[in-house]
Structure formats: C-alpha cells, structure tokens
Short mmCIF file of C-alpha atoms and ligand atoms in Angstrom, two decimals:
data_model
loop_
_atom_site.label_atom_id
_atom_site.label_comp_id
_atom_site.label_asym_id
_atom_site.label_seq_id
_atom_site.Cartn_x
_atom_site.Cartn_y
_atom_site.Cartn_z
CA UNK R 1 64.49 51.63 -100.20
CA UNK R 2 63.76 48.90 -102.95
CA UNK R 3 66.98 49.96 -104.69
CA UNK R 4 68.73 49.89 -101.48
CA UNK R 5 67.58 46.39 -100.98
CA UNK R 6 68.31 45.47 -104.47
CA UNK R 7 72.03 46.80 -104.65
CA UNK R 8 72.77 44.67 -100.84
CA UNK R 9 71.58 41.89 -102.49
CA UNK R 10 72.99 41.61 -105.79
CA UNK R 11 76.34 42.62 -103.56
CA UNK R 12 75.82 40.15 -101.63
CA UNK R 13 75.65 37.84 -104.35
CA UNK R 14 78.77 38.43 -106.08
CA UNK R 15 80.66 39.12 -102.79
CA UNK R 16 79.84 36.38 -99.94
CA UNK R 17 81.63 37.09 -96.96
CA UNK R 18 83.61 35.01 -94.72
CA UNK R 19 82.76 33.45 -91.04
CA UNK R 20 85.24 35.62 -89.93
CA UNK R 21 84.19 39.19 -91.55
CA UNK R 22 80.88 38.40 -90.40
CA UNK R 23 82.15 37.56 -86.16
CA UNK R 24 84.16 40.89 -87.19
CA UNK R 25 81.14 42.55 -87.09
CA UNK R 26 79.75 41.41 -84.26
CA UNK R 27 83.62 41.89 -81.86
CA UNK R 28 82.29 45.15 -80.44
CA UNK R 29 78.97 43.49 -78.95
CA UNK R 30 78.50 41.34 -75.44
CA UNK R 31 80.14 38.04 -75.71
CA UNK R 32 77.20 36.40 -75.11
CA UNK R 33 75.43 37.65 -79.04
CA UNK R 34 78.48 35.08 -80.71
CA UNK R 35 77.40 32.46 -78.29
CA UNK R 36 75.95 29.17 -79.24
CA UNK R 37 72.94 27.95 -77.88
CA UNK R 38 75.05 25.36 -75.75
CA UNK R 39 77.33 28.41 -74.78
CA UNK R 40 74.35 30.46 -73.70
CA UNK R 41 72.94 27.50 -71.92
CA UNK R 42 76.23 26.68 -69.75
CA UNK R 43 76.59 30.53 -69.03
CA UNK R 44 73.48 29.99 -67.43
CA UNK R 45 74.53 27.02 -65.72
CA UNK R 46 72.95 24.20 -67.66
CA UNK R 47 73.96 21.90 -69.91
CA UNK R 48 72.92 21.22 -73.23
CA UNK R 49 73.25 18.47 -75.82
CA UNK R 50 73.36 18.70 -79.40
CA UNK R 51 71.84 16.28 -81.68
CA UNK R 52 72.11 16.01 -85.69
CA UNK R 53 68.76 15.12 -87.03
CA UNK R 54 68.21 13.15 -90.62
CA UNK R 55 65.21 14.31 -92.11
CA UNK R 56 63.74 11.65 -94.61
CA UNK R 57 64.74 14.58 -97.82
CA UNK R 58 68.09 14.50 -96.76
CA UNK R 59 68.71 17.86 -94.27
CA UNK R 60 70.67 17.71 -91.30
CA UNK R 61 69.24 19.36 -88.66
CA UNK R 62 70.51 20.81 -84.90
CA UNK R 63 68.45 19.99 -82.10
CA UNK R 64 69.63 20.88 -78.30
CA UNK R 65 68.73 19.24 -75.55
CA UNK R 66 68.70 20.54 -72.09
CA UNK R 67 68.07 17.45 -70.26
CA UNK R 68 65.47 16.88 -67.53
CA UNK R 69 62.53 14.89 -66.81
CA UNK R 70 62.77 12.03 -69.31
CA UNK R 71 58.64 11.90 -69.11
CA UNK R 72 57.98 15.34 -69.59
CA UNK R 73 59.41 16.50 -72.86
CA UNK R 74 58.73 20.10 -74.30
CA UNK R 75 60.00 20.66 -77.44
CA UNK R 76 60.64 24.70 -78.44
CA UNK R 77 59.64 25.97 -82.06
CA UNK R 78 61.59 29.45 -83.06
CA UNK R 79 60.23 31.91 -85.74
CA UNK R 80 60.90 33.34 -89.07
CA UNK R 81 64.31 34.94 -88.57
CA UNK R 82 65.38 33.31 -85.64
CA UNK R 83 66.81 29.95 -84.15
CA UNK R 84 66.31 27.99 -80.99
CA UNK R 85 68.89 30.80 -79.10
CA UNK R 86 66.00 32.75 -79.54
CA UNK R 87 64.19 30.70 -75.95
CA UNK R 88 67.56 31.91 -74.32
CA UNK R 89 68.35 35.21 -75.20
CA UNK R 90 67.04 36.44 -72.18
CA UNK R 91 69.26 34.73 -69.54
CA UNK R 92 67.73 33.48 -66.37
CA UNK R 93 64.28 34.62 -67.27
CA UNK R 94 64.35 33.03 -70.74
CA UNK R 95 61.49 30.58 -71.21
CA UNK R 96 63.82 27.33 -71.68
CA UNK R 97 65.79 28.30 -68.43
CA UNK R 98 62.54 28.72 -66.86
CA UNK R 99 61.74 25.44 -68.53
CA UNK R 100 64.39 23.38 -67.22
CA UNK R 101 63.98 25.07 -64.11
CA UNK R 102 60.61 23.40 -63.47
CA UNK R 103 62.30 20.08 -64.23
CA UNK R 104 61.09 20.04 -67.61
CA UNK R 105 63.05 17.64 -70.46
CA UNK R 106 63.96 20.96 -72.86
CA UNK R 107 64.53 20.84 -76.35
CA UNK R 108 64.52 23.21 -79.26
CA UNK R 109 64.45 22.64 -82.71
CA UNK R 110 66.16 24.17 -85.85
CA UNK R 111 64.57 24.52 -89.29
CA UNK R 112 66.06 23.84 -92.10
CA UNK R 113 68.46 26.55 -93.52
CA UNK R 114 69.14 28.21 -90.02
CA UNK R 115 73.39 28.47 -89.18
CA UNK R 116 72.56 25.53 -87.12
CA UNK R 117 70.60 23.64 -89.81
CA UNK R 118 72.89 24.80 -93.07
CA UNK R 119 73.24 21.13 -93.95
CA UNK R 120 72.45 18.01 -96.51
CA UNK R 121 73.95 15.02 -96.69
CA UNK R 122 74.37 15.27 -100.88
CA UNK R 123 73.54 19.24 -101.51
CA UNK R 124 75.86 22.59 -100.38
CA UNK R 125 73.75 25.39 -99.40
CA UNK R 126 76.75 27.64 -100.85
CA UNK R 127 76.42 25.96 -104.52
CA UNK R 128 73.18 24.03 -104.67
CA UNK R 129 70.57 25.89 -105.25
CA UNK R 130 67.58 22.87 -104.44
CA UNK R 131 69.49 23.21 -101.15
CA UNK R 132 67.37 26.27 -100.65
CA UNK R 133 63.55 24.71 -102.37
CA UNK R 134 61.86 24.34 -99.46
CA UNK R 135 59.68 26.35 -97.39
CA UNK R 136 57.06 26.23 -94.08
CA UNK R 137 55.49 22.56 -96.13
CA UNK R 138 59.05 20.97 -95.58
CA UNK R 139 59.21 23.09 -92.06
CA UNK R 140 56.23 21.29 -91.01
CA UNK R 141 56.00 17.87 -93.13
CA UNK R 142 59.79 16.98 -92.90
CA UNK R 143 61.80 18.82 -89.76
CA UNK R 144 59.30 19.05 -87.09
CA UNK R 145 58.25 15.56 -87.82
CA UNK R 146 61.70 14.08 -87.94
CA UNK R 147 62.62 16.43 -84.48
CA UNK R 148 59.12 14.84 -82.81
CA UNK R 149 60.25 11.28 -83.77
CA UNK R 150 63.85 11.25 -82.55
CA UNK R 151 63.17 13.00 -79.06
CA UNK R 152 60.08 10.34 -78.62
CA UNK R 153 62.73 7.72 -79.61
CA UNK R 154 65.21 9.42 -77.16
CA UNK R 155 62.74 9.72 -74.34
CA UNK R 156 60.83 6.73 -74.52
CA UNK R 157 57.61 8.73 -74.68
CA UNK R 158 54.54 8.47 -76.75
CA UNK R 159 53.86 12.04 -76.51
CA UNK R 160 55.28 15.30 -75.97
CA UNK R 161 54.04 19.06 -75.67
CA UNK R 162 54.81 21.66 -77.95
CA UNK R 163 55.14 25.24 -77.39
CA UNK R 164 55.80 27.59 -80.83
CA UNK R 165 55.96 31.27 -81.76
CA UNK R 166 55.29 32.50 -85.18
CA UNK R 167 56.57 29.98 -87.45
CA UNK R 168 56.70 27.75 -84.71
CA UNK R 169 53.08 27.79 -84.87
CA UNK R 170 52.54 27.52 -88.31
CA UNK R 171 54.82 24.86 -88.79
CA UNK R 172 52.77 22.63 -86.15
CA UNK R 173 49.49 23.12 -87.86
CA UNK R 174 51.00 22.25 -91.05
CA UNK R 175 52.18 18.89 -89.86
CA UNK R 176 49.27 18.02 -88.04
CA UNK R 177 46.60 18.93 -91.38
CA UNK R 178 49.12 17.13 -93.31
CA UNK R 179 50.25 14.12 -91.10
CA UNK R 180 47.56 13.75 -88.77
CA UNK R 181 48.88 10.82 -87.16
CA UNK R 182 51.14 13.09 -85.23
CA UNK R 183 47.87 14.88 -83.49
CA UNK R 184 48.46 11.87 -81.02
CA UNK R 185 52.38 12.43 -80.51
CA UNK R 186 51.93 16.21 -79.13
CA UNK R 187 49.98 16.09 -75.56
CA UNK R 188 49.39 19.93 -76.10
CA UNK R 189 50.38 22.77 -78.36
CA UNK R 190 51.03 26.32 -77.00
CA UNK R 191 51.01 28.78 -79.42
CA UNK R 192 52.89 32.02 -79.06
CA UNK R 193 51.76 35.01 -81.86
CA UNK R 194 50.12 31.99 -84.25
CA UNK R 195 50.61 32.82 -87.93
CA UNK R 196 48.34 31.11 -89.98
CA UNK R 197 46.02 33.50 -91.51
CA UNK R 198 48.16 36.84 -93.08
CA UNK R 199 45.26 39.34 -94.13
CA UNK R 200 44.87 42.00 -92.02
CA UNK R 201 48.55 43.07 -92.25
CA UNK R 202 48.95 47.09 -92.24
CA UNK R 203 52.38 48.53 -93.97
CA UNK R 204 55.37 48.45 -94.44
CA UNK R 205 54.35 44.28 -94.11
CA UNK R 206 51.03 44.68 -96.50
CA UNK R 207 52.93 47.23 -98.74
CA UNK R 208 55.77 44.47 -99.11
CA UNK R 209 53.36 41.53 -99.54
CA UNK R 210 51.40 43.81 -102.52
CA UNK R 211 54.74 43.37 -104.31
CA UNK R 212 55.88 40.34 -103.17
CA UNK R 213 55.30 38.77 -106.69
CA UNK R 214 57.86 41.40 -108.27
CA UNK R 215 60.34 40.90 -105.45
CA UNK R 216 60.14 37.20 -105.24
CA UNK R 217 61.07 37.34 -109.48
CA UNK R 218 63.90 40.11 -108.93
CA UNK R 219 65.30 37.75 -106.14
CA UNK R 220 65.31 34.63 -108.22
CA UNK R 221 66.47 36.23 -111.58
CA UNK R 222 69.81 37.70 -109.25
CA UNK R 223 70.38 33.60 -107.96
CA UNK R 224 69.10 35.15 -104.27
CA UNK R 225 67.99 32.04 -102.59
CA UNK R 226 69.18 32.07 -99.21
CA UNK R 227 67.85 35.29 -97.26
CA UNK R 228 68.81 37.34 -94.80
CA UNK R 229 72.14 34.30 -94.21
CA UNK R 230 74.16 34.53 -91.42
CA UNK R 231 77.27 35.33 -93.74
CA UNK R 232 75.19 37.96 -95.59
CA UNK R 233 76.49 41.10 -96.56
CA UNK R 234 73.23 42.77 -95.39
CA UNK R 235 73.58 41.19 -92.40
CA UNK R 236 76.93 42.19 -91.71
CA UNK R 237 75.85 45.86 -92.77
CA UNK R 238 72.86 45.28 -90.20
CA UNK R 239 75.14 44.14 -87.27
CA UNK R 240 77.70 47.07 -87.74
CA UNK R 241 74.73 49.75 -87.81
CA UNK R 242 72.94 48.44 -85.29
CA UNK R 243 75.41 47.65 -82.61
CA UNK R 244 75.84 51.12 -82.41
CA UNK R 245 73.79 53.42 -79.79
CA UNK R 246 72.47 55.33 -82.33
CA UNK R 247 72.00 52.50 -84.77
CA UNK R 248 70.23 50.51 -82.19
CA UNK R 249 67.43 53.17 -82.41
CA UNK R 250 67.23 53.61 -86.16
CA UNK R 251 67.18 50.09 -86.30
CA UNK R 252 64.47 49.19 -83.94
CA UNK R 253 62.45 52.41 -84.25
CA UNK R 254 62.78 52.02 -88.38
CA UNK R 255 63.77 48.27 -88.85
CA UNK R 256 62.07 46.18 -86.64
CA UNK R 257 59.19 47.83 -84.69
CA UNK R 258 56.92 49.23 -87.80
CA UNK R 259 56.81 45.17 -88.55
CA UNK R 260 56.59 43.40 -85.59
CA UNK R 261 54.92 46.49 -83.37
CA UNK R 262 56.53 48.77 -81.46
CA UNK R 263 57.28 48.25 -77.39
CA UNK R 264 60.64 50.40 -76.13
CA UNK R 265 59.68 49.49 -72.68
CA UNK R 266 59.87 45.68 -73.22
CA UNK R 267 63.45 45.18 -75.83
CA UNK R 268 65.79 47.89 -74.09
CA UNK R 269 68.45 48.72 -76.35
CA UNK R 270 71.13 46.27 -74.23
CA UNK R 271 69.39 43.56 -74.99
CA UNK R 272 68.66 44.67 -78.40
CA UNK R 273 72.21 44.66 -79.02
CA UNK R 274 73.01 41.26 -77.46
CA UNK R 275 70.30 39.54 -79.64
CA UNK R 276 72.23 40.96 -83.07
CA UNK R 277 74.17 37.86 -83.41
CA UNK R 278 71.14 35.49 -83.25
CA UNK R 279 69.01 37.66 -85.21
CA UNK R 280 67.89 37.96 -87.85
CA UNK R 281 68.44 34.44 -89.16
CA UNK R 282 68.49 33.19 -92.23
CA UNK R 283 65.57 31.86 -94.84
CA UNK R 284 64.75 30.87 -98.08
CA UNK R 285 63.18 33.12 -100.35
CA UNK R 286 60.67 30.52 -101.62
CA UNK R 287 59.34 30.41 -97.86
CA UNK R 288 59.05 34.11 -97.64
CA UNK R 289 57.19 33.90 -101.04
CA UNK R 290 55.13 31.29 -99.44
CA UNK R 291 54.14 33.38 -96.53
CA UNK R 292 53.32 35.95 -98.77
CA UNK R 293 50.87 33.87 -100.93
CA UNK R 294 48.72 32.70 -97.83
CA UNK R 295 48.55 36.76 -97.17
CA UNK R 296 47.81 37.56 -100.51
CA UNK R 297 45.36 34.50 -101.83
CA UNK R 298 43.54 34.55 -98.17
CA UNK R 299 44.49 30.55 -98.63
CA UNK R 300 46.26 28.81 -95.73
CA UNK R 301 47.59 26.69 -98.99
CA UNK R 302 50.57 24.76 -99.87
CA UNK R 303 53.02 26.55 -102.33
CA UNK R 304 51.48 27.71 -105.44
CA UNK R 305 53.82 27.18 -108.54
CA UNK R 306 51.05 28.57 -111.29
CA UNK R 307 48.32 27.75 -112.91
CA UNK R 308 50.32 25.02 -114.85
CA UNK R 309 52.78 23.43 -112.47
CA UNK R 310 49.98 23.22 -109.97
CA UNK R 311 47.63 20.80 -112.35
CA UNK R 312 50.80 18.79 -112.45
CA UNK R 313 52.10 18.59 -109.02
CA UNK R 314 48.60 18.64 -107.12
CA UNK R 315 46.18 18.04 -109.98
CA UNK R 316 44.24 21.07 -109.44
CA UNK R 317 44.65 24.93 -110.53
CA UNK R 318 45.20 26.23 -106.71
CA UNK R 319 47.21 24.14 -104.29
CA UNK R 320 45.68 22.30 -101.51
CA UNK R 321 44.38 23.77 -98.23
CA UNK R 322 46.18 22.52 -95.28
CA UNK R 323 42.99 21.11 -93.38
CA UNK R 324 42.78 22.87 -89.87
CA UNK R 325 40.17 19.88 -89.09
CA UNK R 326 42.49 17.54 -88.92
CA UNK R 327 44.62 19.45 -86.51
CA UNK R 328 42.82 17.68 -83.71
CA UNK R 329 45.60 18.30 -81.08
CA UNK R 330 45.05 20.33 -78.22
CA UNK R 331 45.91 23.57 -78.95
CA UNK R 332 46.29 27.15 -76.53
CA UNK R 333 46.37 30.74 -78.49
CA UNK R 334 48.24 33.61 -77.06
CA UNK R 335 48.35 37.06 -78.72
CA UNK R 336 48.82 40.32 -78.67
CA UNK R 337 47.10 43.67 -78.93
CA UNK R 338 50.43 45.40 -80.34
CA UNK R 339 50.98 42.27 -82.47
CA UNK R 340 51.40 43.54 -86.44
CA UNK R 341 52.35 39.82 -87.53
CA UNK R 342 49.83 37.62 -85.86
CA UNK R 343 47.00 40.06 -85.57
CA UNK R 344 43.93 39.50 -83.36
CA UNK R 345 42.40 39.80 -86.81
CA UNK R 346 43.90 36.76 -88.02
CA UNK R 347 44.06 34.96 -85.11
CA UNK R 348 40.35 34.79 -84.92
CA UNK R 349 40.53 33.76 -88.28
CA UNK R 350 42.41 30.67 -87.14
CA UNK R 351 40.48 30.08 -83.87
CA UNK R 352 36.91 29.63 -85.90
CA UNK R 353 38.55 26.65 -87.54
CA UNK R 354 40.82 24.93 -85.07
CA UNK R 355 38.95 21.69 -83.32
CA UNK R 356 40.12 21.84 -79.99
CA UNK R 357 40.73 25.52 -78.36
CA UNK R 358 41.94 24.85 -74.49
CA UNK R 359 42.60 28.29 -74.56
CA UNK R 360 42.85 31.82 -75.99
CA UNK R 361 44.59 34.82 -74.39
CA UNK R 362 45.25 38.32 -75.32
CA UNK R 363 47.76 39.25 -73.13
CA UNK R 364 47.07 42.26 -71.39
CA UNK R 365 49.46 44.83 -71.89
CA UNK R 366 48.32 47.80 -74.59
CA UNK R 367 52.25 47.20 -76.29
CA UNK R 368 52.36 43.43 -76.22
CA UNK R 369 54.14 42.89 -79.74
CA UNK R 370 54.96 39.92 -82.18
CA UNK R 371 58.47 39.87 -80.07
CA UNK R 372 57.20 39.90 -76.11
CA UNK R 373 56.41 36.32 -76.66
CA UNK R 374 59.94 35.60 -75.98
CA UNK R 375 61.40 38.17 -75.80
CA UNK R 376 60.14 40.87 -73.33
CA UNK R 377 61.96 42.23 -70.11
CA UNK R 378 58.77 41.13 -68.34
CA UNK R 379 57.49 38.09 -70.28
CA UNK R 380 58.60 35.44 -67.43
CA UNK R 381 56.19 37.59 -65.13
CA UNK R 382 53.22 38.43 -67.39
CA UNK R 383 52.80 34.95 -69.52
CA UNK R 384 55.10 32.41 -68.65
CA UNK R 385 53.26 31.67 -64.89
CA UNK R 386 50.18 30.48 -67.43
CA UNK R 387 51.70 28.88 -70.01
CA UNK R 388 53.30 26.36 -67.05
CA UNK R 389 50.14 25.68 -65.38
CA UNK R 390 48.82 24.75 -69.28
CA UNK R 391 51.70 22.78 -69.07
CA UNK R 392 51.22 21.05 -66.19
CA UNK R 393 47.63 20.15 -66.99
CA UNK R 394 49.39 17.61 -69.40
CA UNK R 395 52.92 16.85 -67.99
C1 NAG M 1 78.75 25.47 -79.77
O1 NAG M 1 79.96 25.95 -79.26
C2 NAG M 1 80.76 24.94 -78.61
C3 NAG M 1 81.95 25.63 -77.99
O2 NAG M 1 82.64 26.37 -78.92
C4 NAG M 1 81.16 23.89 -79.64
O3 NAG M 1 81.89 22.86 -79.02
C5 NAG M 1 79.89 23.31 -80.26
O4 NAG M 1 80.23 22.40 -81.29
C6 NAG M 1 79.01 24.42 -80.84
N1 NAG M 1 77.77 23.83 -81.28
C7 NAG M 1 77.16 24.11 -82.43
C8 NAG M 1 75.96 23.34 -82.76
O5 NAG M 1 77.55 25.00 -83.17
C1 NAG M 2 68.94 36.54 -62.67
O1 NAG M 2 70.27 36.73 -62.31
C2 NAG M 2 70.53 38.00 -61.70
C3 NAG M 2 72.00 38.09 -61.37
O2 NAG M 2 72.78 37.64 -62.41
C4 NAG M 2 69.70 38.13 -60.44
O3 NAG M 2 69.90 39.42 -59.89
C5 NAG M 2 68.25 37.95 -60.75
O4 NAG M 2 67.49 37.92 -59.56
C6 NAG M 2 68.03 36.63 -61.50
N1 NAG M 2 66.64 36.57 -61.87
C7 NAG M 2 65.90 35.48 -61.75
C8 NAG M 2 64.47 35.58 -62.22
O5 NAG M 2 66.34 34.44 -61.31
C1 NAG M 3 61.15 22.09 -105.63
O1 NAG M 3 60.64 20.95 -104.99
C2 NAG M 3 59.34 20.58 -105.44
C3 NAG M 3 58.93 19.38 -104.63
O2 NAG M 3 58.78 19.70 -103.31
C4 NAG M 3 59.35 20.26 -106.93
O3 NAG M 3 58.05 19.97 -107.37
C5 NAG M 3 59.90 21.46 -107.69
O4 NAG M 3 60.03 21.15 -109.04
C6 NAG M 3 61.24 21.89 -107.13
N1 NAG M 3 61.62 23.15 -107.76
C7 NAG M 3 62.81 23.32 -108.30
C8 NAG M 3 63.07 24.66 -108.89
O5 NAG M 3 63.67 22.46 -108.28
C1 NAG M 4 38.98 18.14 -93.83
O1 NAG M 4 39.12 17.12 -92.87
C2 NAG M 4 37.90 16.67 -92.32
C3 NAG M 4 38.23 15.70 -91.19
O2 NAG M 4 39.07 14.69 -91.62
C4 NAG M 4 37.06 16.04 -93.41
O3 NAG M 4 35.82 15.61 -92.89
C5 NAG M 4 36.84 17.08 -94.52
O4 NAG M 4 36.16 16.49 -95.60
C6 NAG M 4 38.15 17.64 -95.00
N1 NAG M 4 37.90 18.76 -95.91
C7 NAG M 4 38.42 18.80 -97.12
C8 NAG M 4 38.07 19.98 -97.93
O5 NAG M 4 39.16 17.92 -97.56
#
C-alpha cells in the first residue's frame, strides 16, 4: 500500500498532468462534478459572486458570494480535502441553498492551495515550493482573517456567524487563540465534526499518523509538496476508478469509509460519483504533517520544526499552544457517533476547554459519520432545522 502510494507520487512528480487529462477523467461523470461553485449555484437557481481575496502573505484567495440579507452574513468553512462546492454538492438540500433560502447573506471561503485558491501574487504553486509552506496556522491566522475582514467591509457589518466542518473548525479556533480581537467579529460559531484534539484515532488514520514522521520525510525528499492536487496523477487514477460502479464501492467501502466512518445509507453511490470532481482537494503536505503532530504530541500546537528551529522561531523547545481561553466566541459542537475524525473522544477533549459552549449535540443516528455533516441524503432533515434556529438566535 505504502509502495503503492510511493510509486503515484514520485509519478506524479515527474509526470504532472494537464487541466485537460485531468477533466478527461472526469467526461464520463454528471455534468454537475466539473461544475464550479457559481455553476452549481445557478443550476440551482441562484446566483453567486466571486471575489479574489489578498491575504496580508501574499495568497489570492476565492470567496463566493450568494447574496442575501446584507445584515445577516454567514460565512461557510470547508474541510481538509474539500472546497466551498462542498456546501452545494447536494443540490436543493445543500446547506448554502438552504442558507440562502432563509434569506441568509451566503458566503464560502477557500483556503489557501485549493483549485480555487492556487494563487500568489509573486510565487507559482507549479515551481515555488514556499508556495506550498503553510498549513492550518496560515488557514486560520491569514485566510479566514482576511475572508472575515473583506465580507464585514462588503456588508457593512461588525459581525458575522460562522458555521465550519472539520478544518473549518479548526481553522476558527486557531484565529480566535491567536487573534483574539476577532472573538468580537463572529456573532456565533457552529461547528460541524470539530477537529481540534486528534488522539483517539483508530486505524488505518492512527496507523498512518504512527508513521507520519517517515512519510512526511519520504514526501519532502521526492519535492511532494502539494497533495492530493487537482491535476494529480493520483487523483486522476482516483477519478477513473471510482467513477466506475464497481470502483465507487472499492473506493468508498476501502478508500473513504474506514477513515471518515462508514454510512451506505447516507452517500449513495450517485452522489458519490457526482462529488469526484470536488473531492478530494488538494493540500500541502506540511499541513497534513501538522495535523499529524497535534495527534501525535497530544498538543493543539503550532507547527513544530525541531528541537532547534523551534528555540529560534518561538524561543522555546515545543511550539506554542494555541490558547482555547481566548477563543471567547460563542461557539455550538455537533458530532457524531460514527465520526472516526472528530471523535466524541476528542471532542470532549475540546469542550472542557472552550469558554463559551451554547451548545453540544451528538446527532442521533448510530451511522452519523465525519461526512453527514454536509453531506448526507438526510442532513437538511436531521441537523440543519437546529443549526437555523442557532442561527437565528443571533441573526
Ligand atoms: C466558474 O465557471 C464560470 C463559467 O464557466 C466562469 O465564468 C467562472 O470564472 C468560474 N469561476 C471560477 C472561480 O473558477
Ligand atoms: C429538490 O428538487 C426536486 C426536483 O428537482 C424536488 O423533487 C424536491 O422536492 C426538491 N427538494 C427540496 C427539499 O426542495
Ligand atoms: C516556512 O515559513 C516559516 C514562517 O511561517 C519559516 O519560519 C520557515 O523557515 C519556512 N520554511 C521554509 C522551508 O521555507
Ligand atoms: C491563556 O489565555 C488566558 C486568557 O487570556 C490567560 O489568562 C492565560 O494565562 C493564557 N495561558 C497561557 C498558558 O498563556
């Protein structure tokens, strides 16, 4: 499997493949999985705008807009892997069409080294290889404040509410330990699957994270910075198995379940197949190996460079903590039983330490996974109903 991996990637190193091999790959799929998030939006109906965001390190960000209520904006956090398509995927019971539906102002962020967020106004993510130094610190410190700012700018608002899953949510508490002037600027945080704490992982995750040292040094020694990129070889191989009927279950049974948890009932394999061409999305490998140290070290920390680099860059031999006291913002959890990513485990973790809890929820359902969030046939039934009256308690 490890060899596998390793021969894909040093591939993909030596052969990048075109836009156009890659939109080969995806010809035999729904129309809708090569669709831009303004594309999925007007197939739906509703109009989007698109925004290019300066952060103050130089990236150049996408950031849609579905417009609505100028007073009540809402701005959407993706995961690990994904983009903002990801609050769409599902058509008209998608949480931003549900959103805007309410007469909500909609937008949805992209990170940093996402297709939508491949940019810098002096470095090329295809030569530069400080293009790809960043991880979940720059996530939180840099894009999501630079998103916050503009829309407040946009809107004329003070405040706005946030609502994240996975990296969405660590990204927010990241900002507000680390700027916690910006505990003021979000009216209330929603968090979907929060991943903050990473230590009660079971395998293949834990098994990965155990040699997540090893990997991380193969990856860099091969020049491997960008992972999992939209113009991948891996994830052209990934779109061409997995687009087919019998791929889709390999890949979901094999692939993505034993990670995320496993619920057939909630991604059928139709809409498994029209989410291949918004996911997965790509990362940076320093950000995975920056996940994988706050699993490993039990440390929600910044980035740990070594003993050595550390002294110099934060004057100490571990990097900081990010401060969960200072997150002072009002903040909702929502989890799930089925959940192998944000376990209750770890969520609990997380909960001891935040100041202000509005509100914790395990959903119900036995099979609620790391995915449902966003992503389940039933979601806009079993969870979204409560996250708008949270909503509405601010807004
Ligand atoms: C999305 O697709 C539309 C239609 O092709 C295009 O005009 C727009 O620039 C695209 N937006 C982004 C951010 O890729
Ligand atoms: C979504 O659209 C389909 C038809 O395209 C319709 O049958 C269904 O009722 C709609 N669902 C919602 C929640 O609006
Ligand atoms: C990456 O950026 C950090 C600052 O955020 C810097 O300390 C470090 O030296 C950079 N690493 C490389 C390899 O350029
Ligand atoms: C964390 O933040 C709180 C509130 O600002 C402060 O009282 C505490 O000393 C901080 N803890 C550390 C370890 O810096």
């Amino acid at each position: 499997m490890l060899l596998l991996l390793t021969l894909l990637i040093t591939l993909d190193t030596v052969l990048p493949l075109s836009m156009d091999t890659i939109t080969a790959t995806l010809t035999n799929l729904p129309e809708e999985s090569r669709y831009n998030f303004t594309q999925l939006a007007n197939k739906y109906s509703l109009q989007a705008r698109e925004y290019d965001i300066l952060t103050e390190d130089g990236y150049i960000l996408t950031l849609f807009n579905i417009p609505g209520d100028k007073t009540r904006p809402v701005l959407l956090g993706h995961g690990i892997f994904g983009t903002s398509d990801i609050f769409l995927t599902r058509g008209n019971t998608s949480f931003a069409y549900i959103l805007a539906g309410e007469g909500y102002d909609v937008w949805a962020l992209n990170v940093r080294g996402t297709k939508y967020s491949r940019r810098h106004v002096t470095l090329d993510p295809d030569k530069d290889k400080a293009f790809w130094n960043f991880s979940i610190q720059e996530h939180g410190f840099y894009d999501l404040a630079s998103n916050i700012d503009f829309i407040l700018e946009k809107t004329g608002q003070k405040s706005l509410s946030i609502v994240g899953i996975s990296e969405g949510t660590t990204i927010t508490f990241i900002l507000a330990s680390t700027k916690p002037e910006y505990n003021e600027k979000i009216r209330v945080f929603i968090a979907l699957a929060p991943v903050v704490y990473l230590q009660n992982l079971s395998p293949p995750s834990s098994t990965v994270m155990q040699f997540s040292t090893e990997i991380n040094y193969l990856l860099e020694a091969i020049g491997q910075e960008e992972v999992f990129g939209y113009k991948s070889i891996y994830k052209a191989i990934y779109n061409i198995i997995c687009a087919q009927k019998i791929g889709y279950d390999l890949c979901l049974r094999f692939g993505v379940f034993p990670v995320t948890g496993a619920d057939s009932a909630e991604l059928e394999p139709e809409f498994f197949i029209a989410s291949l061409g918004q996911f997965p999305d790509g990362t940076s490998r320093k950000n995975l190996a920056h996940y994988a140290q706050i699993g490993k070290n039990k440390r929600f920390a910044q980035y740990d460079y070594g003993r050595e680099k550390n002294l110099e860059k934060y004057n100490s031999d571990l990097p900081p903590l990010y401060n969960l006291t200072k997150a002072t913002l009002d903040t909702a959890l929502i989890c799930g039983k089925n959940d192998k990513i944000s376990t209750l485990g770890d969520v609990e973790i997380l909960r001891r330490q935040i100041p202000n809890l509005i509100s914790y929820r395990v959903m119900e359902p036995e099979f609620f996974n790391h995915l449902d969030h966003v992503w389940g046939k039933n979601v806009h039934k079993i969870s979204y109903p409560f996250i708008l009256k949270l909503l509405s308690k601010y807004n």
